[in-house]
mmCIF file of C-alpha atoms and ligand atoms in Angstrom:
data_model
loop_
_atom_site.group_PDB
_atom_site.id
_atom_site.type_symbol
_atom_site.label_atom_id
_atom_site.label_comp_id
_atom_site.label_asym_id
_atom_site.label_seq_id
_atom_site.Cartn_x
_atom_site.Cartn_y
_atom_site.Cartn_z
ATOM 1 C CA ASP Y 949 167.304 164.030 175.584
ATOM 2 C CA GLY Y 950 164.794 167.157 177.523
ATOM 3 C CA ALA Y 951 168.511 169.419 178.707
ATOM 4 C CA PRO Y 952 167.428 172.826 178.242
ATOM 5 C CA PRO Y 953 169.639 174.223 175.689
ATOM 6 C CA LEU Y 954 172.184 176.830 176.648
ATOM 7 C CA LEU Y 955 170.575 180.110 176.151
ATOM 8 C CA ARG Y 956 167.102 180.513 175.442
ATOM 9 C CA VAL Y 957 164.986 183.613 174.717
ATOM 10 C CA LYS Y 958 161.887 183.791 175.433
ATOM 11 C CA ASN Y 959 159.300 185.825 174.167
ATOM 12 C CA ALA Y 960 161.462 188.835 174.927
ATOM 13 C CA GLU Y 961 160.384 192.661 175.113
ATOM 14 C CA VAL Y 962 162.788 195.231 175.285
ATOM 15 C CA ILE Y 963 161.579 199.052 175.671
ATOM 16 C CA TYR Y 964 164.495 202.204 175.614
ATOM 17 C CA ASP Y 965 163.807 205.301 177.689
ATOM 18 C CA HIS Y 966 160.265 204.075 178.473
ATOM 19 C CA VAL Y 967 158.258 203.906 175.203
ATOM 20 C CA ILE Y 968 160.422 203.179 172.487
ATOM 21 C CA LEU Y 969 159.658 199.114 171.898
ATOM 22 C CA VAL Y 970 162.336 197.617 169.849
ATOM 23 C CA LEU Y 971 162.428 193.664 170.221
ATOM 24 C CA LYS Y 972 159.077 193.104 170.012
ATOM 25 C CA GLY Y 973 158.700 188.932 171.338
ATOM 26 C CA VAL Y 974 161.754 187.452 170.270
ATOM 27 C CA ASN Y 975 162.185 183.788 170.328
ATOM 28 C CA LEU Y 976 165.505 182.159 169.555
ATOM 29 C CA GLU Y 977 168.002 179.663 171.248
ATOM 30 C CA VAL Y 978 171.247 178.452 171.389
ATOM 31 C CA PRO Y 979 171.801 175.144 171.768
ATOM 32 C CA GLU Y 980 175.420 173.409 173.790
ATOM 33 C CA GLY Y 981 177.499 173.703 170.639
ATOM 34 C CA LYS Y 982 176.571 175.482 168.141
ATOM 35 C CA ILE Y 983 177.271 178.268 165.955
ATOM 36 C CA VAL Y 984 173.994 180.133 165.902
ATOM 37 C CA SER Y 985 173.482 183.470 163.647
ATOM 38 C CA LEU Y 986 171.511 186.628 164.213
ATOM 39 C CA LEU Y 987 170.857 188.031 160.862
ATOM 40 C CA GLY Y 988 168.718 191.209 158.903
ATOM 41 C CA ALA Y 989 168.895 194.571 158.007
ATOM 42 C CA ASN Y 990 170.630 197.507 160.225
ATOM 43 C CA GLY Y 991 168.041 198.425 163.184
ATOM 44 C CA ALA Y 992 166.190 195.240 162.995
ATOM 45 C CA GLY Y 993 167.582 194.562 166.676
ATOM 46 C CA LYS Y 994 170.339 192.425 166.717
ATOM 47 C CA THR Y 995 172.138 194.376 168.950
ATOM 48 C CA THR Y 996 169.518 195.164 171.489
ATOM 49 C CA THR Y 997 168.913 191.078 171.264
ATOM 50 C CA LEU Y 998 173.015 190.177 172.397
ATOM 51 C CA LYS Y 999 172.553 193.206 174.662
ATOM 52 C CA SER Y 1000 169.690 191.680 176.080
ATOM 53 C CA ILE Y 1001 171.581 188.398 176.821
ATOM 54 C CA SER Y 1002 174.279 189.821 178.649
ATOM 55 C CA ASN Y 1003 173.000 192.646 180.225
ATOM 56 C CA LEU Y 1004 174.546 195.502 179.089
ATOM 57 C CA LEU Y 1005 170.588 196.829 177.885
ATOM 58 C CA ARG Y 1006 170.700 199.092 181.640
ATOM 59 C CA THR Y 1007 173.782 201.157 180.892
ATOM 60 C CA GLU Y 1008 171.618 202.342 177.419
ATOM 61 C CA ARG Y 1009 168.295 202.690 179.573
ATOM 62 C CA GLY Y 1010 166.958 199.887 177.923
ATOM 63 C CA GLU Y 1011 164.445 196.831 179.343
ATOM 64 C CA VAL Y 1012 163.473 193.456 179.291
ATOM 65 C CA THR Y 1013 160.217 193.788 180.067
ATOM 66 C CA LYS Y 1014 158.240 190.619 179.187
ATOM 67 C CA GLY Y 1015 159.731 187.806 178.861
ATOM 68 C CA SER Y 1016 162.343 185.633 179.767
ATOM 69 C CA ILE Y 1017 166.388 184.824 179.360
ATOM 70 C CA GLU Y 1018 167.695 181.361 180.280
ATOM 71 C CA TYR Y 1019 171.380 180.534 180.193
ATOM 72 C CA GLN Y 1020 171.927 176.730 181.468
ATOM 73 C CA GLY Y 1021 168.336 176.069 182.192
ATOM 74 C CA VAL Y 1022 168.191 178.892 184.422
ATOM 75 C CA ARG Y 1023 166.913 182.660 184.130
ATOM 76 C CA ILE Y 1024 169.505 185.212 183.985
ATOM 77 C CA ASP Y 1025 168.043 188.185 183.357
ATOM 78 C CA ARG Y 1026 168.682 189.838 186.791
ATOM 79 C CA LEU Y 1027 172.110 189.069 186.766
ATOM 80 C CA GLU Y 1028 174.947 191.352 186.442
ATOM 81 C CA PRO Y 1029 177.252 191.899 183.535
ATOM 82 C CA HIS Y 1030 180.090 191.371 185.501
ATOM 83 C CA GLU Y 1031 178.145 187.527 186.685
ATOM 84 C CA MET Y 1032 177.054 186.873 183.448
ATOM 85 C CA VAL Y 1033 181.236 186.830 182.182
ATOM 86 C CA LYS Y 1034 181.478 184.206 185.595
ATOM 87 C CA MET Y 1035 178.827 182.153 184.322
ATOM 88 C CA GLY Y 1036 180.437 182.413 180.753
ATOM 89 C CA VAL Y 1037 179.041 184.200 179.008
ATOM 90 C CA ILE Y 1038 180.184 187.394 176.956
ATOM 91 C CA GLN Y 1039 179.251 189.333 174.267
ATOM 92 C CA VAL Y 1040 181.994 191.085 172.396
ATOM 93 C CA MET Y 1041 181.363 194.517 171.565
ATOM 94 C CA GLU Y 1042 180.411 195.881 167.289
ATOM 95 C CA GLY Y 1043 182.855 197.890 166.081
ATOM 96 C CA ARG Y 1044 185.813 196.200 168.326
ATOM 97 C CA HIS Y 1045 186.571 197.900 171.330
ATOM 98 C CA CYS Y 1046 190.360 197.603 172.404
ATOM 99 C CA PHE Y 1047 192.196 199.874 174.116
ATOM 100 C CA GLY Y 1048 194.307 201.792 171.394
ATOM 101 C CA HIS Y 1049 197.215 202.589 173.470
ATOM 102 C CA LEU Y 1050 197.621 199.083 175.127
ATOM 103 C CA THR Y 1051 199.211 196.828 173.315
ATOM 104 C CA VAL Y 1052 197.914 193.686 172.092
ATOM 105 C CA GLU Y 1053 198.894 191.369 174.422
ATOM 106 C CA GLU Y 1054 197.923 193.932 177.275
ATOM 107 C CA ASN Y 1055 194.806 194.034 175.959
ATOM 108 C CA LEU Y 1056 194.209 190.460 175.743
ATOM 109 C CA LEU Y 1057 195.350 190.077 179.984
ATOM 110 C CA THR Y 1058 192.492 193.064 179.983
ATOM 111 C CA GLY Y 1059 190.066 190.168 179.100
ATOM 112 C CA ALA Y 1060 190.826 187.953 182.789
ATOM 113 C CA TYR Y 1061 189.961 190.282 184.922
ATOM 114 C CA THR Y 1062 187.246 188.505 186.242
ATOM 115 C CA ARG Y 1063 189.419 185.311 186.916
ATOM 116 C CA ARG Y 1064 191.441 184.874 189.831
ATOM 117 C CA ALA Y 1065 193.809 182.969 188.212
ATOM 118 C CA SER Y 1066 197.879 182.257 188.713
ATOM 119 C CA ARG Y 1067 200.284 183.665 186.191
ATOM 120 C CA SER Y 1068 201.283 180.544 185.194
ATOM 121 C CA GLU Y 1069 197.260 179.867 184.117
ATOM 122 C CA ILE Y 1070 197.401 183.082 182.189
ATOM 123 C CA LYS Y 1071 200.674 182.726 180.311
ATOM 124 C CA HIS Y 1072 198.988 178.906 179.217
ATOM 125 C CA ASP Y 1073 195.972 180.838 178.084
ATOM 126 C CA LEU Y 1074 197.658 183.861 176.721
ATOM 127 C CA GLU Y 1075 199.954 181.000 174.504
ATOM 128 C CA ARG Y 1076 196.325 178.898 174.025
ATOM 129 C CA ILE Y 1077 195.015 181.984 172.402
ATOM 130 C CA TYR Y 1078 197.729 183.199 170.336
ATOM 131 C CA ASP Y 1079 197.840 179.142 169.018
ATOM 132 C CA TYR Y 1080 194.357 180.138 167.035
ATOM 133 C CA LEU Y 1081 195.345 183.549 166.709
ATOM 134 C CA PRO Y 1082 198.943 183.541 164.920
ATOM 135 C CA ARG Y 1083 198.837 187.141 164.015
ATOM 136 C CA LEU Y 1084 198.194 188.063 167.188
ATOM 137 C CA ARG Y 1085 201.104 186.288 168.376
ATOM 138 C CA ALA Y 1086 203.139 187.942 165.584
ATOM 139 C CA ARG Y 1087 201.578 192.039 167.210
ATOM 140 C CA ARG Y 1088 201.972 190.914 170.772
ATOM 141 C CA THR Y 1089 203.876 194.560 171.428
ATOM 142 C CA SER Y 1090 202.887 196.633 168.656
ATOM 143 C CA GLN Y 1091 200.503 199.255 170.016
ATOM 144 C CA ALA Y 1092 196.417 198.164 169.188
ATOM 145 C CA GLY Y 1093 195.623 201.085 167.789
ATOM 146 C CA TYR Y 1094 198.435 200.807 165.182
ATOM 147 C CA THR Y 1095 196.813 196.999 164.002
ATOM 148 C CA SER Y 1096 194.889 196.574 161.431
ATOM 149 C CA GLY Y 1097 190.736 196.457 161.253
ATOM 150 C CA GLY Y 1098 191.295 192.605 160.909
ATOM 151 C CA GLU Y 1099 193.694 192.275 163.732
ATOM 152 C CA GLN Y 1100 191.563 194.537 166.107
ATOM 153 C CA GLN Y 1101 188.230 192.034 165.452
ATOM 154 C CA MET Y 1102 191.056 189.580 166.528
ATOM 155 C CA VAL Y 1103 191.786 191.330 169.455
ATOM 156 C CA ALA Y 1104 188.221 191.568 170.658
ATOM 157 C CA VAL Y 1105 187.609 188.176 169.868
ATOM 158 C CA GLY Y 1106 190.986 187.413 172.030
ATOM 159 C CA ARG Y 1107 189.945 189.349 174.981
ATOM 160 C CA ALA Y 1108 186.618 187.751 175.886
ATOM 161 C CA LEU Y 1109 188.449 184.525 175.188
ATOM 162 C CA MET Y 1110 190.386 185.051 178.250
ATOM 163 C CA ALA Y 1111 187.865 184.151 180.264
ATOM 164 C CA ARG Y 1112 187.216 181.112 179.067
ATOM 165 C CA PRO Y 1113 183.414 181.667 178.352
ATOM 166 C CA LYS Y 1114 181.472 178.763 177.024
ATOM 167 C CA MET Y 1115 179.196 181.595 175.245
ATOM 168 C CA VAL Y 1116 180.343 183.812 172.775
ATOM 169 C CA LEU Y 1117 177.828 186.903 171.494
ATOM 170 C CA LEU Y 1118 179.463 188.265 168.592
ATOM 171 C CA ASP Y 1119 178.813 191.566 167.028
ATOM 172 C CA GLU Y 1120 179.186 192.184 163.865
ATOM 173 C CA PRO Y 1121 182.674 190.933 163.329
ATOM 174 C CA SER Y 1122 182.662 191.849 159.286
ATOM 175 C CA MET Y 1123 181.976 195.399 160.235
ATOM 176 C CA GLY Y 1124 184.307 196.999 157.667
ATOM 177 C CA LEU Y 1125 186.647 194.338 157.017
ATOM 178 C CA ALA Y 1126 187.995 192.933 153.387
ATOM 179 C CA PRO Y 1127 186.189 189.989 152.224
ATOM 180 C CA GLN Y 1128 189.747 187.835 152.778
ATOM 181 C CA VAL Y 1129 189.866 189.427 156.175
ATOM 182 C CA VAL Y 1130 185.842 187.811 157.077
ATOM 183 C CA GLU Y 1131 186.510 185.212 156.231
ATOM 184 C CA GLU Y 1132 189.490 184.365 158.095
ATOM 185 C CA ILE Y 1133 187.588 185.874 161.374
ATOM 186 C CA PHE Y 1134 184.680 183.458 160.779
ATOM 187 C CA GLN Y 1135 186.997 180.443 160.214
ATOM 188 C CA ILE Y 1136 188.644 181.352 163.657
ATOM 189 C CA VAL Y 1137 184.897 181.424 164.834
ATOM 190 C CA LYS Y 1138 184.714 177.661 163.671
ATOM 191 C CA ASP Y 1139 187.586 176.278 164.928
ATOM 192 C CA LEU Y 1140 187.225 177.677 168.769
ATOM 193 C CA ASN Y 1141 183.199 176.216 168.034
ATOM 194 C CA GLN Y 1142 184.648 173.024 166.626
ATOM 195 C CA LYS Y 1143 188.277 172.132 169.675
ATOM 196 C CA GLU Y 1144 187.074 174.075 172.222
ATOM 197 C CA GLY Y 1145 183.290 173.800 171.875
ATOM 198 C CA VAL Y 1146 182.582 177.479 172.593
ATOM 199 C CA SER Y 1147 178.806 178.212 171.028
ATOM 200 C CA PHE Y 1148 178.516 181.180 169.213
ATOM 201 C CA LEU Y 1149 175.531 183.621 168.563
ATOM 202 C CA ILE Y 1150 176.560 185.823 165.852
ATOM 203 C CA ALA Y 1151 174.383 188.665 164.953
ATOM 204 C CA GLU Y 1152 175.600 189.712 160.790
ATOM 205 C CA GLN Y 1153 174.508 191.614 158.356
ATOM 206 C CA ASN Y 1154 176.628 189.722 155.978
ATOM 207 C CA THR Y 1155 173.868 186.475 155.935
ATOM 208 C CA THR Y 1156 176.080 185.048 152.988
ATOM 209 C CA VAL Y 1157 179.225 184.505 154.975
ATOM 210 C CA ALA Y 1158 177.144 184.024 158.614
ATOM 211 C CA LEU Y 1159 175.465 180.869 156.832
ATOM 212 C CA ARG Y 1160 178.014 179.390 155.649
ATOM 213 C CA TYR Y 1161 179.802 179.311 158.923
ATOM 214 C CA SER Y 1162 177.108 178.405 160.945
ATOM 215 C CA ASP Y 1163 175.053 175.483 162.153
ATOM 216 C CA TYR Y 1164 171.833 177.611 162.608
ATOM 217 C CA GLY Y 1165 170.351 181.498 161.506
ATOM 218 C CA TYR Y 1166 167.303 183.447 162.365
ATOM 219 C CA ILE Y 1167 166.142 187.040 160.204
ATOM 220 C CA LEU Y 1168 165.330 189.864 162.747
ATOM 221 C CA GLU Y 1169 162.890 192.267 161.054
ATOM 222 C CA ASN Y 1170 161.594 194.857 162.691
ATOM 223 C CA GLY Y 1171 162.225 193.255 166.361
ATOM 224 C CA ARG Y 1172 160.720 190.322 165.184
ATOM 225 C CA VAL Y 1173 161.941 186.663 164.325
ATOM 226 C CA VAL Y 1174 159.653 186.877 160.267
ATOM 227 C CA MET Y 1175 162.315 183.164 159.770
ATOM 228 C CA GLU Y 1176 164.351 180.760 161.383
ATOM 229 C CA GLY Y 1177 165.574 177.799 159.845
ATOM 230 C CA SER Y 1178 169.401 175.228 159.283
ATOM 231 C CA ALA Y 1179 171.735 177.402 157.819
ATOM 232 C CA GLN Y 1180 171.547 175.254 154.390
ATOM 233 C CA GLU Y 1181 167.617 175.757 154.731
ATOM 234 C CA LEU Y 1182 168.131 179.531 154.796
ATOM 235 C CA ALA Y 1183 170.748 179.759 152.322
ATOM 236 C CA ALA Y 1184 168.718 178.197 149.963
ATOM 237 C CA SER Y 1185 165.573 179.635 150.867
ATOM 238 C CA ASP Y 1186 164.210 182.352 147.655
ATOM 239 C CA ASP Y 1187 162.768 184.766 150.692
ATOM 240 C CA VAL Y 1188 166.684 184.693 151.707
ATOM 241 C CA LYS Y 1189 168.363 185.041 148.452
ATOM 242 C CA GLU Y 1190 165.718 187.886 147.722
ATOM 243 C CA PHE Y 1191 165.927 189.787 150.681
ATOM 244 C CA TYR Y 1192 168.921 189.476 152.471
ATOM 245 C CA LEU Y 1193 172.126 188.184 150.131
ATOM 246 C CA GLY Y 1194 174.267 190.606 148.895
ATOM 247 C CA LEU Y 1195 172.341 193.094 151.011
ATOM 248 C CA SER Y 1196 176.126 193.447 153.156
HETATM 249 P P1 ATP P 1055 172.855 197.602 163.700
HETATM 250 O O1 ATP P 1055 173.118 196.307 162.944
HETATM 251 O O2 ATP P 1055 172.882 199.285 163.563
HETATM 252 O O3 ATP P 1055 173.068 197.575 164.995
HETATM 253 P P2 ATP P 1055 170.866 196.405 164.887
HETATM 254 O O4 ATP P 1055 169.708 195.268 163.926
HETATM 255 O O5 ATP P 1055 171.822 195.704 165.870
HETATM 256 O O6 ATP P 1055 171.521 197.256 164.212
HETATM 257 P P3 ATP P 1055 169.392 197.784 166.958
HETATM 258 O O7 ATP P 1055 171.224 197.894 167.445
HETATM 259 O O8 ATP P 1055 169.429 196.530 167.925
HETATM 260 O O9 ATP P 1055 169.322 197.258 166.283
HETATM 261 O O10 ATP P 1055 168.833 198.958 167.158
HETATM 262 C C1 ATP P 1055 167.656 198.372 166.859
HETATM 263 C C2 ATP P 1055 166.363 199.727 167.292
HETATM 264 O O11 ATP P 1055 166.665 199.907 168.242
HETATM 265 C C3 ATP P 1055 167.068 200.829 165.905
HETATM 266 O O12 ATP P 1055 165.757 201.612 165.751
HETATM 267 C C4 ATP P 1055 167.912 202.366 167.027
HETATM 268 O O13 ATP P 1055 167.297 203.512 166.628
HETATM 269 C C5 ATP P 1055 166.954 202.160 168.553
HETATM 270 N N1 ATP P 1055 168.145 201.557 169.520
HETATM 271 C C6 ATP P 1055 169.295 201.390 169.414
HETATM 272 N N2 ATP P 1055 169.636 201.676 171.137
HETATM 273 C C7 ATP P 1055 168.718 202.649 171.611
HETATM 274 C C8 ATP P 1055 169.246 203.051 172.608
HETATM 275 N N3 ATP P 1055 169.828 203.590 172.952
HETATM 276 N N4 ATP P 1055 167.774 204.041 172.802
HETATM 277 C C9 ATP P 1055 166.529 204.328 171.787
HETATM 278 N N5 ATP P 1055 166.634 203.482 170.551
HETATM 279 C C10 ATP P 1055 167.902 202.119 170.495
#
């Protein structure tokens, strides 16, 4: 219908420290309401792509040197990270950064800091998040640092949800988690997508699981998209099977 996709990365080139060329012209789109995965081996540039969207590159002396990033048809590559959060784009960093000394609930509350919300709104949002993440409700008063890896990943996702995002950039959610817990995390993503309409761009090395829960996928190799297609197409492709399935 001619409407722009929710997110469009156009020919993005990223350089670290003025000399290290890491993204060599990446093109990708996330249509509104979809789950898109960004696949590829360690070092392919997945994290860099997410950070170029959320504008977290600068803190690492990285820069988008060519191309553009558009959200709802508007260029966003000069915005500050907090402005991105206000627009509804939020990144969940790799390695589930939570505040280990705070309780689960205190961690979730830190996610509301950019909003001017009343206590009752925040309480309402907390309850909604616990409906999606019931394990966190049970652990709400536990110190986050003593919860399991899967629970910490859920805390990281839950904290992002407190900002009421339209689009979540999720970096390697499966990292270090048992297969059953990985399924649980992806099922939560699917629920949030279907019931709340949140769109996701997920960087993953676990191709098999990511494709099972995604609508569309891109495969990144050495800073370039080398293949893209519907999740079904990619999962059925011999090249993908040979090079990426069972890689994680
Ligand atoms: P991973 O699974 O390890 O996160 P990835 O696909 O997300 O891999 P990136 O983390 O984006 O890949 O890294 C891509 C390349 O950029 C790697 O070669 C990495 O060494 C390099 N790189 C990443 N961050 C920096 C930085 N701050 N300075 C210089 N080079 C960097």
